Amino acid sequence: MVYGILFAWAWLAVLAADRGGAPRRVTGAAVALAALTLAALRGYSMDYDGYIELFDAMVLFDFPYPERLFLAKEPLMSLLIDGILWLQAGPQLMFVVMALLAIAMKHEVFSRVFRGDTAAAWAVTLSLHFFLHEFTQSRVAVAIAACFLALLAALEGRRKAWLGWCLFGFGWHVSALLFMTVSTALWLPRRWRVVGYAAGTAVIGALMLLAFEWVGSIDLRVGEYEGGAGVSGLMIAVIALKLAMLALMAHWLRHAPVGSALASLVGPTLALVVCGLVMLLVLREVSSVIAFRFYEFFDAFSVFIVTGALLLRRPLPVVTALAYCVLGIVLQVLPDLFKDFVLAPWSSYVG
């Protein structure tokens, strides 16, 4: 019921901004605020208990720095938990801060790319990835949002900002290194970018194959991630269909205003999704879990193409974008990401 209200709110905001003459910045901010409320105040989700375990580990083990920085997996996550402990607050503050960071950064990117028309971007985000990332894999959500800002910085030629945002994302989740490696192609002349994307993807694939062979020989826990049974032929077919739809929408977006942020994003974001698919195909026999997570990370960049097609306001692009969103909702429902919504109790906010 709660999720249905959120989706209805988001898509009504799109209609209000498009047809009703409502202020576009206001409608987009209203949807972002609703999404933030659900992500920050949730009392349960698929990965919720795992984050509570990280918090409890930081409480239980009094390791010194710098070792303590990696007790909660990534440095900034460890620092966040230590900050919460210093404030004598409860673990729910983790979810509040991560949701606030991820959604605020994404909203900034959407505002710049779509010139304030953010309601559509948030409706698409909810349909495609919100319940996988912001609502479940919160650290990944922050890392992806930082990589969105890094992508804009790269396309604007700001190398220091690109590096800074990549490192900030890495501080939350190691997957930001995937983007950092592949996005170095954006610093090459345009005619060499395809080679750069291919080289970055090849480096990641080769390193992962070597890592599994070497680490697997000394740490049996790697076996938990081994095997290719988790990526079926049907999954590959669905992903291929999604890529074909994205390519079609990207083709329609070729007439986006020259010099606009959206025009410069179409090619790189499609390339990033393709890189994710290649990694999935290369690594799925070694580790279907990691291969699929790599693909999901890069697939998050598709939001720009789908939103752009929706905002073209022409029948074929809009229908294709809506069909893509429906497929995205189905793919979030199937793995049971839509857990029954419960508000976190007040006791989880206080130490």
Coordinates of C-alpha atoms in Angstrom, one line a residue, residues 10 12 30 51 63 83 85 133 135 152 164-165 171-172 229 244 258 336 343:
A10 CA 5.7 10.1 -8.4
L12 CA 1.2 12.1 -10.7
A30 CA 8.3 16.6 -3.4
Y51 CA 23.7 -3.1 8.5
F63 CA 40.0 -1.9 17.4
G83 CA 30.2 9.4 14.7
L85 CA 28.4 6.2 18.6
H133 CA 19.9 0.6 -4.0
F135 CA 16.0 1.0 0.0
L152 CA 29.3 15.1 -14.8
G164 CA 37.4 13.5 -5.6
W165 CA 33.9 12.1 -6.2
G171 CA 34.8 5.4 0.7
W172 CA 31.3 4.1 0.9
A229 CA 24.0 -21.1 -12.0
A244 CA 18.1 -2.9 -27.1
V258 CA 23.9 20.4 -28.4
D336 CA 11.2 -9.7 -3.2
L343 CA 8.6 2.4 10.5

